[in-house]
PDB file of C-alpha atoms and ligand atoms in Angstrom:
ATOM      1  CA  MET B   1     121.792  81.846  84.371  1.00 40.00           C
ATOM      2  CA  SER B   2     122.146  82.083  88.160  1.00 44.00           C
ATOM      3  CA  LYS B   3     120.681  79.354  90.388  1.00 40.00           C
ATOM      4  CA  LYS B   4     117.894  81.530  91.544  1.00 44.00           C
ATOM      5  CA  LEU B   5     116.417  81.809  88.250  1.00 47.00           C
ATOM      6  CA  GLN B   6     116.294  78.026  87.586  1.00 46.00           C
ATOM      7  CA  ILE B   7     112.546  77.495  88.187  1.00 47.00           C
ATOM      8  CA  THR B   8     110.796  74.523  86.812  1.00 47.00           C
ATOM      9  CA  ARG B   9     107.701  74.686  84.764  1.00 46.00           C
ATOM     10  CA  ILE B  10     104.326  74.689  86.581  1.00 47.00           C
ATOM     11  CA  LYS B  11     101.431  72.500  85.254  1.00 47.00           C
ATOM     12  CA  GLY B  12      97.907  73.451  84.723  1.00 43.00           C
ATOM     13  CA  ALA B  13      98.311  77.225  83.431  1.00 43.00           C
ATOM     14  CA  THR B  14      95.462  78.894  82.084  1.00 42.00           C
ATOM     15  CA  LYS B  15      95.040  78.678  78.263  1.00 68.00           C
ATOM     16  CA  LYS B  16      92.705  81.388  77.326  1.00 88.00           C
ATOM     17  CA  MET B  17      94.458  84.327  75.524  1.00 97.00           C
ATOM     18  CA  TYR B  18      94.153  88.014  76.403  1.00 98.00           C
ATOM     19  CA  ILE B  19      95.331  91.068  74.428  1.00 98.00           C
ATOM     20  CA  VAL B  20      95.043  94.261  76.544  1.00 98.00           C
ATOM     21  CA  ALA B  21      95.301  97.458  74.411  1.00 98.00           C
ATOM     22  CA  ASN B  22      96.708 100.122  76.455  1.00 98.00           C
ATOM     23  CA  TRP B  23      96.286 103.048  74.320  1.00 98.00           C
ATOM     24  CA  LYS B  24      97.895 105.515  76.920  1.00 98.00           C
ATOM     25  CA  MET B  25      97.068 108.972  75.824  1.00 98.00           C
ATOM     26  CA  TYR B  26      96.470 108.157  72.259  1.00 98.00           C
ATOM     27  CA  PRO B  27      94.814 108.706  69.725  1.00 98.00           C
ATOM     28  CA  SER B  28      93.894 112.459  69.808  1.00 98.00           C
ATOM     29  CA  THR B  29      90.489 112.056  68.070  1.00 98.00           C
ATOM     30  CA  LEU B  30      87.495 110.061  68.834  1.00 98.00           C
ATOM     31  CA  LYS B  31      87.220 109.323  64.997  1.00 98.00           C
ATOM     32  CA  ALA B  32      90.698 107.671  65.056  1.00 98.00           C
ATOM     33  CA  ALA B  33      89.614 105.643  68.278  1.00 98.00           C
ATOM     34  CA  ARG B  34      86.782 104.253  66.457  1.00 98.00           C
ATOM     35  CA  THR B  35      88.962 103.262  63.636  1.00 98.00           C
ATOM     36  CA  ILE B  36      91.116 101.293  65.659  1.00 98.00           C
ATOM     37  CA  MET B  37      88.154  99.782  67.337  1.00 98.00           C
ATOM     38  CA  THR B  38      86.624  98.643  63.943  1.00 97.00           C
ATOM     39  CA  ALA B  39      89.838  96.906  63.171  1.00 98.00           C
ATOM     40  CA  GLY B  40      90.123  95.075  66.279  1.00 98.00           C
ATOM     41  CA  VAL B  41      86.454  93.963  66.387  1.00 97.00           C
ATOM     42  CA  LYS B  42      86.797  92.745  62.789  1.00 97.00           C
ATOM     43  CA  ALA B  43      89.884  90.750  63.669  1.00 98.00           C
ATOM     44  CA  MET B  44      88.169  89.388  66.587  1.00 97.00           C
ATOM     45  CA  LYS B  45      85.392  87.684  64.547  1.00 96.00           C
ATOM     46  CA  SER B  46      87.677  85.008  63.257  1.00 95.00           C
ATOM     47  CA  ALA B  47      89.986  84.745  66.363  1.00 96.00           C
ATOM     48  CA  VAL B  48      89.301  81.835  68.509  1.00 95.00           C
ATOM     49  CA  GLY B  49      89.869  81.742  72.354  1.00 96.00           C
ATOM     50  CA  VAL B  50      90.878  85.376  72.596  1.00 97.00           C
ATOM     51  CA  SER B  51      89.581  88.149  74.745  1.00 98.00           C
ATOM     52  CA  LEU B  52      90.243  91.773  73.745  1.00 98.00           C
ATOM     53  CA  ILE B  53      90.432  94.267  76.569  1.00 98.00           C
ATOM     54  CA  VAL B  54      90.531  98.008  75.120  1.00 98.00           C
ATOM     55  CA  CYS B  55      91.856 100.432  77.710  1.00 98.00           C
ATOM     56  CA  PRO B  56      91.280 103.920  75.858  1.00 98.00           C
ATOM     57  CA  PRO B  57      91.901 107.225  77.349  1.00 98.00           C
ATOM     58  CA  ALA B  58      89.221 107.952  80.064  1.00 97.00           C
ATOM     59  CA  PRO B  59      86.930 110.423  77.897  1.00 97.00           C
ATOM     60  CA  TYR B  60      86.416 107.710  75.382  1.00 98.00           C
ATOM     61  CA  LEU B  61      85.935 104.882  77.722  1.00 98.00           C
ATOM     62  CA  GLY B  62      82.175 105.153  78.113  1.00 97.00           C
ATOM     63  CA  LEU B  63      81.525 105.985  74.629  1.00 97.00           C
ATOM     64  CA  LEU B  64      83.318 103.058  73.223  1.00 97.00           C
ATOM     65  CA  ALA B  65      81.927 100.647  75.781  1.00 96.00           C
ATOM     66  CA  ARG B  66      78.429 101.052  74.540  1.00 92.00           C
ATOM     67  CA  ARG B  67      79.512  98.980  71.680  1.00 86.00           C
ATOM     68  CA  LYS B  68      78.777  95.346  72.371  1.00 88.00           C
ATOM     69  CA  ASN B  69      80.893  92.723  70.612  1.00 91.00           C
ATOM     70  CA  GLN B  70      81.630  89.146  71.653  1.00 91.00           C
ATOM     71  CA  HIS B  71      84.803  88.724  73.779  1.00 96.00           C
ATOM     72  CA  VAL B  72      85.565  92.477  73.435  1.00 98.00           C
ATOM     73  CA  TYR B  73      85.781  94.147  76.885  1.00 98.00           C
ATOM     74  CA  PHE B  74      86.853  97.511  78.185  1.00 98.00           C
ATOM     75  CA  GLY B  75      89.059  98.817  80.852  1.00 98.00           C
ATOM     76  CA  ALA B  76      90.264 102.023  82.476  1.00 98.00           C
ATOM     77  CA  GLN B  77      93.977 102.796  82.368  1.00 98.00           C
ATOM     78  CA  ASN B  78      93.800 103.903  86.012  1.00 98.00           C
ATOM     79  CA  ILE B  79      91.524 104.785  88.907  1.00 98.00           C
ATOM     80  CA  PHE B  80      91.917 106.680  92.176  1.00 98.00           C
ATOM     81  CA  HIS B  81      92.396 104.768  95.341  1.00 98.00           C
ATOM     82  CA  GLU B  82      89.305 105.955  97.409  1.00 98.00           C
ATOM     83  CA  PHE B  83      85.623 105.124  96.970  1.00 97.00           C
ATOM     84  CA  GLU B  84      84.480 108.801  96.510  1.00 97.00           C
ATOM     85  CA  GLY B  85      85.254 112.235  97.624  1.00 98.00           C
ATOM     86  CA  ALA B  86      86.617 115.693  96.911  1.00 98.00           C
ATOM     87  CA  PHE B  87      89.335 114.539  94.430  1.00 98.00           C
ATOM     88  CA  THR B  88      89.075 116.847  91.537  1.00 98.00           C
ATOM     89  CA  GLY B  89      90.122 115.297  88.289  1.00 97.00           C
ATOM     90  CA  GLU B  90      90.025 111.587  89.534  1.00 98.00           C
ATOM     91  CA  VAL B  91      87.869 108.826  88.630  1.00 98.00           C
ATOM     92  CA  SER B  92      86.775 105.837  91.020  1.00 98.00           C
ATOM     93  CA  ALA B  93      86.498 102.119  90.118  1.00 98.00           C
ATOM     94  CA  HIS B  94      82.658 102.199  90.687  1.00 98.00           C
ATOM     95  CA  GLN B  95      82.388 105.066  87.957  1.00 98.00           C
ATOM     96  CA  VAL B  96      84.380 102.851  85.651  1.00 98.00           C
ATOM     97  CA  ALA B  97      81.955  99.890  86.339  1.00 98.00           C
ATOM     98  CA  GLU B  98      79.027 102.305  85.719  1.00 97.00           C
ATOM     99  CA  VAL B  99      79.942 102.706  82.084  1.00 97.00           C
ATOM    100  CA  ARG B 100      80.387  98.979  81.582  1.00 94.00           C
ATOM    101  CA  ALA B 101      84.143  98.805  81.717  1.00 97.00           C
ATOM    102  CA  GLN B 102      85.009  95.438  83.467  1.00 97.00           C
ATOM    103  CA  TYR B 103      88.898  95.826  83.779  1.00 98.00           C
ATOM    104  CA  CYS B 104      91.523  98.423  85.033  1.00 98.00           C
ATOM    105  CA  ILE B 105      95.155  98.524  84.602  1.00 98.00           C
ATOM    106  CA  VAL B 106      96.794  99.191  87.982  1.00 98.00           C
ATOM    107  CA  GLY B 107     100.298 100.060  88.952  1.00 98.00           C
ATOM    108  CA  HIS B 108     101.625 100.707  85.307  1.00 98.00           C
ATOM    109  CA  ALA B 109     105.125 101.590  85.294  1.00 98.00           C
ATOM    110  CA  GLU B 110     104.323 104.934  83.962  1.00 98.00           C
ATOM    111  CA  ARG B 111     102.194 105.672  86.944  1.00 98.00           C
ATOM    112  CA  ARG B 112     104.807 104.334  89.341  1.00 98.00           C
ATOM    113  CA  ALA B 113     107.137 106.733  87.920  1.00 97.00           C
ATOM    114  CA  MET B 114     104.616 109.462  88.779  1.00 97.00           C
ATOM    115  CA  GLY B 115     104.911 108.438  92.436  1.00 97.00           C
ATOM    116  CA  GLU B 116     102.547 105.739  92.903  1.00 98.00           C
ATOM    117  CA  THR B 117     103.590 103.378  95.595  1.00 98.00           C
ATOM    118  CA  ASN B 118     102.828  99.636  96.392  1.00 98.00           C
ATOM    119  CA  GLU B 119     100.602 100.826  99.332  1.00 98.00           C
ATOM    120  CA  ILE B 120      98.535 103.076  96.941  1.00 98.00           C
ATOM    121  CA  ILE B 121      98.452 100.443  94.333  1.00 98.00           C
ATOM    122  CA  GLY B 122      97.172  98.072  96.946  1.00 98.00           C
ATOM    123  CA  LYS B 123      94.314 100.517  97.648  1.00 98.00           C
ATOM    124  CA  LYS B 124      93.536 100.597  94.109  1.00 98.00           C
ATOM    125  CA  MET B 125      93.364  96.841  93.894  1.00 98.00           C
ATOM    126  CA  PHE B 126      90.913  96.893  96.709  1.00 98.00           C
ATOM    127  CA  GLU B 127      88.677  99.484  94.941  1.00 98.00           C
ATOM    128  CA  CYS B 128      88.700  97.494  91.849  1.00 98.00           C
ATOM    129  CA  CYS B 129      87.898  94.190  93.482  1.00 97.00           C
ATOM    130  CA  THR B 130      84.900  95.534  95.369  1.00 96.00           C
ATOM    131  CA  ALA B 131      83.658  97.380  92.390  1.00 97.00           C
ATOM    132  CA  GLN B 132      83.653  94.125  90.443  1.00 97.00           C
ATOM    133  CA  VAL B 133      86.226  95.690  88.129  1.00 98.00           C
ATOM    134  CA  THR B 134      89.129  93.140  87.315  1.00 98.00           C
ATOM    135  CA  PRO B 135      92.470  94.787  88.116  1.00 98.00           C
ATOM    136  CA  ILE B 136      95.367  94.108  85.644  1.00 98.00           C
ATOM    137  CA  LEU B 137      98.141  94.406  88.142  1.00 98.00           C
ATOM    138  CA  CYS B 138     101.342  95.590  86.383  1.00 98.00           C
ATOM    139  CA  VAL B 139     104.791  94.359  88.049  1.00 98.00           C
ATOM    140  CA  GLY B 140     108.291  94.475  86.675  1.00 98.00           C
ATOM    141  CA  GLU B 141     111.778  95.368  87.636  1.00 97.00           C
ATOM    142  CA  ARG B 142     113.470  98.650  86.765  1.00 94.00           C
ATOM    143  CA  VAL B 143     116.858  96.886  86.263  1.00 92.00           C
ATOM    144  CA  LYS B 144     117.724  93.344  85.862  1.00 91.00           C
ATOM    145  CA  ASP B 145     120.554  92.052  87.714  1.00 89.00           C
ATOM    146  CA  ALA B 146     122.537  88.748  87.055  1.00 85.00           C
ATOM    147  CA  ARG B 147     122.214  87.657  90.757  1.00 86.00           C
ATOM    148  CA  GLY B 148     118.367  87.688  90.449  1.00 84.00           C
ATOM    149  CA  ASP B 149     117.685  90.320  93.177  1.00 89.00           C
ATOM    150  CA  PHE B 150     115.111  91.783  90.861  1.00 94.00           C
ATOM    151  CA  LEU B 151     112.877  89.002  91.849  1.00 96.00           C
ATOM    152  CA  HIS B 152     112.580  90.367  95.353  1.00 95.00           C
ATOM    153  CA  GLU B 153     111.259  93.659  93.721  1.00 96.00           C
ATOM    154  CA  ILE B 154     108.432  91.781  91.731  1.00 97.00           C
ATOM    155  CA  ARG B 155     107.540  89.610  94.796  1.00 97.00           C
ATOM    156  CA  LYS B 156     107.164  92.775  96.912  1.00 97.00           C
ATOM    157  CA  GLN B 157     104.944  94.260  94.139  1.00 98.00           C
ATOM    158  CA  ILE B 158     102.778  91.539  94.061  1.00 98.00           C
ATOM    159  CA  THR B 159     102.448  90.837  97.723  1.00 97.00           C
ATOM    160  CA  GLU B 160     102.001  94.563  98.810  1.00 98.00           C
ATOM    161  CA  ALA B 161      99.389  95.076  96.172  1.00 98.00           C
ATOM    162  CA  LEU B 162      97.329  92.161  97.291  1.00 97.00           C
ATOM    163  CA  LEU B 163      97.670  92.765 100.983  1.00 96.00           C
ATOM    164  CA  PRO B 164      94.338  94.870 101.213  1.00 96.00           C
ATOM    165  CA  VAL B 165      92.403  92.629  98.857  1.00 95.00           C
ATOM    166  CA  PRO B 166      90.037  90.351 100.858  1.00 93.00           C
ATOM    167  CA  GLN B 167      91.029  86.677 100.484  1.00 90.00           C
ATOM    168  CA  GLY B 168      87.804  85.760  98.616  1.00 91.00           C
ATOM    169  CA  LEU B 169      88.564  88.405  95.882  1.00 94.00           C
ATOM    170  CA  ARG B 170      92.227  87.528  95.318  1.00 93.00           C
ATOM    171  CA  SER B 171      91.237  85.155  92.605  1.00 92.00           C
ATOM    172  CA  LYS B 172      89.662  87.925  90.554  1.00 93.00           C
ATOM    173  CA  ILE B 173      92.826  89.586  89.404  1.00 97.00           C
ATOM    174  CA  MET B 174      95.219  89.526  86.394  1.00 98.00           C
ATOM    175  CA  ILE B 175      98.911  90.118  86.304  1.00 98.00           C
ATOM    176  CA  ALA B 176     100.971  91.788  83.610  1.00 98.00           C
ATOM    177  CA  TYR B 177     104.621  91.299  83.792  1.00 98.00           C
ATOM    178  CA  GLU B 178     106.257  94.544  82.444  1.00 98.00           C
ATOM    179  CA  PRO B 179     110.063  94.987  82.890  1.00 98.00           C
ATOM    180  CA  VAL B 180     110.341  98.672  83.021  1.00 97.00           C
ATOM    181  CA  TYR B 181     113.210  98.804  80.489  1.00 97.00           C
ATOM    182  CA  ALA B 182     111.272  97.023  77.979  1.00 98.00           C
ATOM    183  CA  ILE B 183     108.245  99.396  77.752  1.00 98.00           C
ATOM    184  CA  GLY B 184     108.508 101.554  74.647  1.00 96.00           C
ATOM    185  CA  ALA B 185     111.783  99.798  73.844  1.00 97.00           C
ATOM    186  CA  ALA B 186     112.694  98.630  70.348  1.00 95.00           C
ATOM    187  CA  HIS B 187     112.650  94.847  71.383  1.00 96.00           C
ATOM    188  CA  PRO B 188     111.316  92.809  74.253  1.00 97.00           C
ATOM    189  CA  PRO B 189     113.690  90.773  76.290  1.00 97.00           C
ATOM    190  CA  THR B 190     114.396  87.127  75.415  1.00 97.00           C
ATOM    191  CA  VAL B 191     111.620  84.551  75.384  1.00 98.00           C
ATOM    192  CA  SER B 192     113.628  82.682  78.059  1.00 97.00           C
ATOM    193  CA  ASP B 193     113.977  85.660  80.273  1.00 96.00           C
ATOM    194  CA  ILE B 194     110.255  86.487  79.905  1.00 98.00           C
ATOM    195  CA  HIS B 195     109.541  82.858  80.580  1.00 98.00           C
ATOM    196  CA  GLN B 196     111.553  82.593  83.863  1.00 96.00           C
ATOM    197  CA  ALA B 197     109.941  85.930  85.191  1.00 97.00           C
ATOM    198  CA  ILE B 198     106.365  84.503  84.615  1.00 98.00           C
ATOM    199  CA  LEU B 199     107.140  81.209  86.245  1.00 97.00           C
ATOM    200  CA  PHE B 200     108.532  83.245  89.131  1.00 97.00           C
ATOM    201  CA  ILE B 201     105.136  85.175  89.450  1.00 98.00           C
ATOM    202  CA  LYS B 202     103.408  81.833  89.497  1.00 97.00           C
ATOM    203  CA  LYS B 203     105.706  80.591  92.162  1.00 97.00           C
ATOM    204  CA  VAL B 204     105.074  83.587  94.412  1.00 97.00           C
ATOM    205  CA  LEU B 205     101.189  83.212  93.770  1.00 96.00           C
ATOM    206  CA  ILE B 206     101.584  79.407  94.846  1.00 96.00           C
ATOM    207  CA  GLU B 207     103.722  80.185  97.765  1.00 94.00           C
ATOM    208  CA  THR B 208     101.558  83.129  99.056  1.00 93.00           C
ATOM    209  CA  TYR B 209      98.020  82.381  98.148  1.00 93.00           C
ATOM    210  CA  GLY B 210      97.994  78.693  96.942  1.00 91.00           C
ATOM    211  CA  GLY B 211      97.885  76.564  93.882  1.00 92.00           C
ATOM    212  CA  SER B 212      94.357  77.389  92.690  1.00 92.00           C
ATOM    213  CA  ILE B 213      95.125  81.115  92.518  1.00 94.00           C
ATOM    214  CA  ALA B 214      98.262  80.396  90.906  1.00 94.00           C
ATOM    215  CA  ARG B 215      96.619  78.278  88.153  1.00 93.00           C
ATOM    216  CA  THR B 216      93.682  80.504  87.478  1.00 94.00           C
ATOM    217  CA  THR B 217      95.418  84.018  87.654  1.00 97.00           C
ATOM    218  CA  PRO B 218      96.151  84.996  84.045  1.00 97.00           C
ATOM    219  CA  VAL B 219      99.785  86.319  83.759  1.00 98.00           C
ATOM    220  CA  LEU B 220     100.574  88.438  80.793  1.00 98.00           C
ATOM    221  CA  TYR B 221     103.597  89.793  79.269  1.00 98.00           C
ATOM    222  CA  GLY B 222     103.997  93.580  78.253  1.00 98.00           C
ATOM    223  CA  GLY B 223     106.737  95.678  76.792  1.00 98.00           C
ATOM    224  CA  ALA B 224     107.703  96.131  73.161  1.00 98.00           C
ATOM    225  CA  VAL B 225     105.119  93.578  71.936  1.00 98.00           C
ATOM    226  CA  ASP B 226     103.985  94.170  68.236  1.00 98.00           C
ATOM    227  CA  ASP B 227     102.695  92.103  65.225  1.00 97.00           C
ATOM    228  CA  THR B 228     106.291  90.801  64.830  1.00 97.00           C
ATOM    229  CA  THR B 229     107.307  89.801  68.354  1.00 97.00           C
ATOM    230  CA  ILE B 230     103.920  88.558  69.609  1.00 98.00           C
ATOM    231  CA  ARG B 231     104.130  85.015  68.061  1.00 97.00           C
ATOM    232  CA  ASP B 232     107.429  83.920  69.794  1.00 97.00           C
ATOM    233  CA  ILE B 233     106.480  85.146  73.131  1.00 98.00           C
ATOM    234  CA  VAL B 234     102.965  83.509  73.295  1.00 97.00           C
ATOM    235  CA  LYS B 235     103.745  80.486  71.514  1.00 95.00           C
ATOM    236  CA  GLY B 236     106.954  79.816  73.308  1.00 96.00           C
ATOM    237  CA  ILE B 237     105.657  80.399  76.957  1.00 97.00           C
ATOM    238  CA  PRO B 238     102.882  77.961  77.813  1.00 96.00           C
ATOM    239  CA  GLU B 239     102.194  79.783  81.031  1.00 96.00           C
ATOM    240  CA  CYS B 240     101.843  83.081  79.310  1.00 97.00           C
ATOM    241  CA  ALA B 241      98.105  83.990  78.981  1.00 97.00           C
ATOM    242  CA  GLY B 242      98.579  86.865  76.634  1.00 98.00           C
ATOM    243  CA  VAL B 243      99.939  90.387  76.119  1.00 98.00           C
ATOM    244  CA  LEU B 244      99.601  93.905  77.294  1.00 98.00           C
ATOM    245  CA  VAL B 245     100.351  96.256  74.352  1.00 98.00           C
ATOM    246  CA  GLY B 246     100.973  99.934  74.169  1.00 98.00           C
ATOM    247  CA  ARG B 247     102.195 101.557  71.077  1.00 97.00           C
ATOM    248  CA  ALA B 248     101.287  98.762  68.629  1.00 98.00           C
ATOM    249  CA  SER B 249      97.723  98.484  70.012  1.00 98.00           C
ATOM    250  CA  THR B 250      96.833 101.865  68.527  1.00 98.00           C
ATOM    251  CA  ASP B 251      97.826 101.025  65.003  1.00 98.00           C
ATOM    252  CA  PRO B 252      94.711  99.494  63.407  1.00 98.00           C
ATOM    253  CA  GLN B 253      96.570  96.909  61.258  1.00 98.00           C
ATOM    254  CA  LYS B 254      99.042  95.831  64.064  1.00 98.00           C
ATOM    255  CA  LEU B 255      96.243  95.315  66.314  1.00 98.00           C
ATOM    256  CA  ALA B 256      94.331  93.259  63.799  1.00 98.00           C
ATOM    257  CA  ALA B 257      97.466  91.144  63.056  1.00 98.00           C
ATOM    258  CA  MET B 258      98.233  90.673  66.791  1.00 98.00           C
ATOM    259  CA  ILE B 259      94.791  89.207  67.378  1.00 98.00           C
ATOM    260  CA  THR B 260      95.180  86.909  64.498  1.00 97.00           C
ATOM    261  CA  VAL B 261      98.117  85.532  65.759  1.00 97.00           C
ATOM    262  CA  LEU B 262      96.658  84.877  69.143  1.00 97.00           C
ATOM    263  CA  GLY B 263      93.542  83.379  67.638  1.00 95.00           C
ATOM    264  CA  ASN B 264      95.056  80.745  65.445  1.00 87.00           C
TER     265      ASN B 264
HETATM  266  P1  PGA Z   1     104.750  99.343  74.719  1.00 68.44           P
HETATM  267  O1  PGA Z   1     104.077  99.654  75.960  1.00 68.44           O
HETATM  268  O2  PGA Z   1     103.956  98.121  74.092  1.00 68.44           O
HETATM  269  O3  PGA Z   1     104.503 100.616  73.915  1.00 68.44           O
HETATM  270  O4  PGA Z   1     106.149  98.897  74.934  1.00 68.44           O
HETATM  271  C1  PGA Z   1     103.704  98.729  76.999  1.00 68.44           C
HETATM  272  C2  PGA Z   1     102.839  99.280  77.941  1.00 68.44           C
HETATM  273  O5  PGA Z   1     102.182 100.165  77.960  1.00 68.44           O
HETATM  274  O6  PGA Z   1     102.875  98.612  79.026  1.00 68.44           O
END
């Protein structure tokens, strides 16, 4: 490991565990969506200290978010970067808040691949924070180099996204570390690699915004997490506040199994 990556552990990390279910453009029926929800809600009943944040496709969001269950929350997968206007097909952070969604994934790699820049992501962060929707900012390198240059990319993603966010609202965000090559892959990176990146994100938060924000901002991991890989990641990384899961979160059994691991 290069010297740049030798970062020491930071004390006082958050302990509450989050599982963000990013359903992407699945499932294709509302019935199937309700089946996944039922499995998740059932598993949540015996999970301790876990918050489930379900991010379904936009048409399901308002329908599913009507259901109230303890520690089960809802989020959008994306919002538009303006307050309102003639933007056919887009959805605003305030509209998301209106249907009782409290979270929104911002800057997911799949959206960055569609041309979303750090500047646009910053505007989305602003819209979310001012609408009292907690943004889950996704950051992560496209390629990992041995010299540690990829860390600059992550630092830039964080600082440029937070630039437009008023100082008083910067403590109201979550971050998901998602290396692009791990999304949809067969396996996540090693626990040690994920750990170093999460510590680096905490370091950037300390240096740029201060220790209190670094302590309270949940930093999650995402990319190839499922019921077989989740335990090593969350139990092996004290600073990891949970996971953002794609594919496996649309499988009712896998979702329930992951919640059970987190809540034990
Ligand atoms: P995956 O997706 O769990 O299918 O790898 C992760 C993500 O959506 O970020």
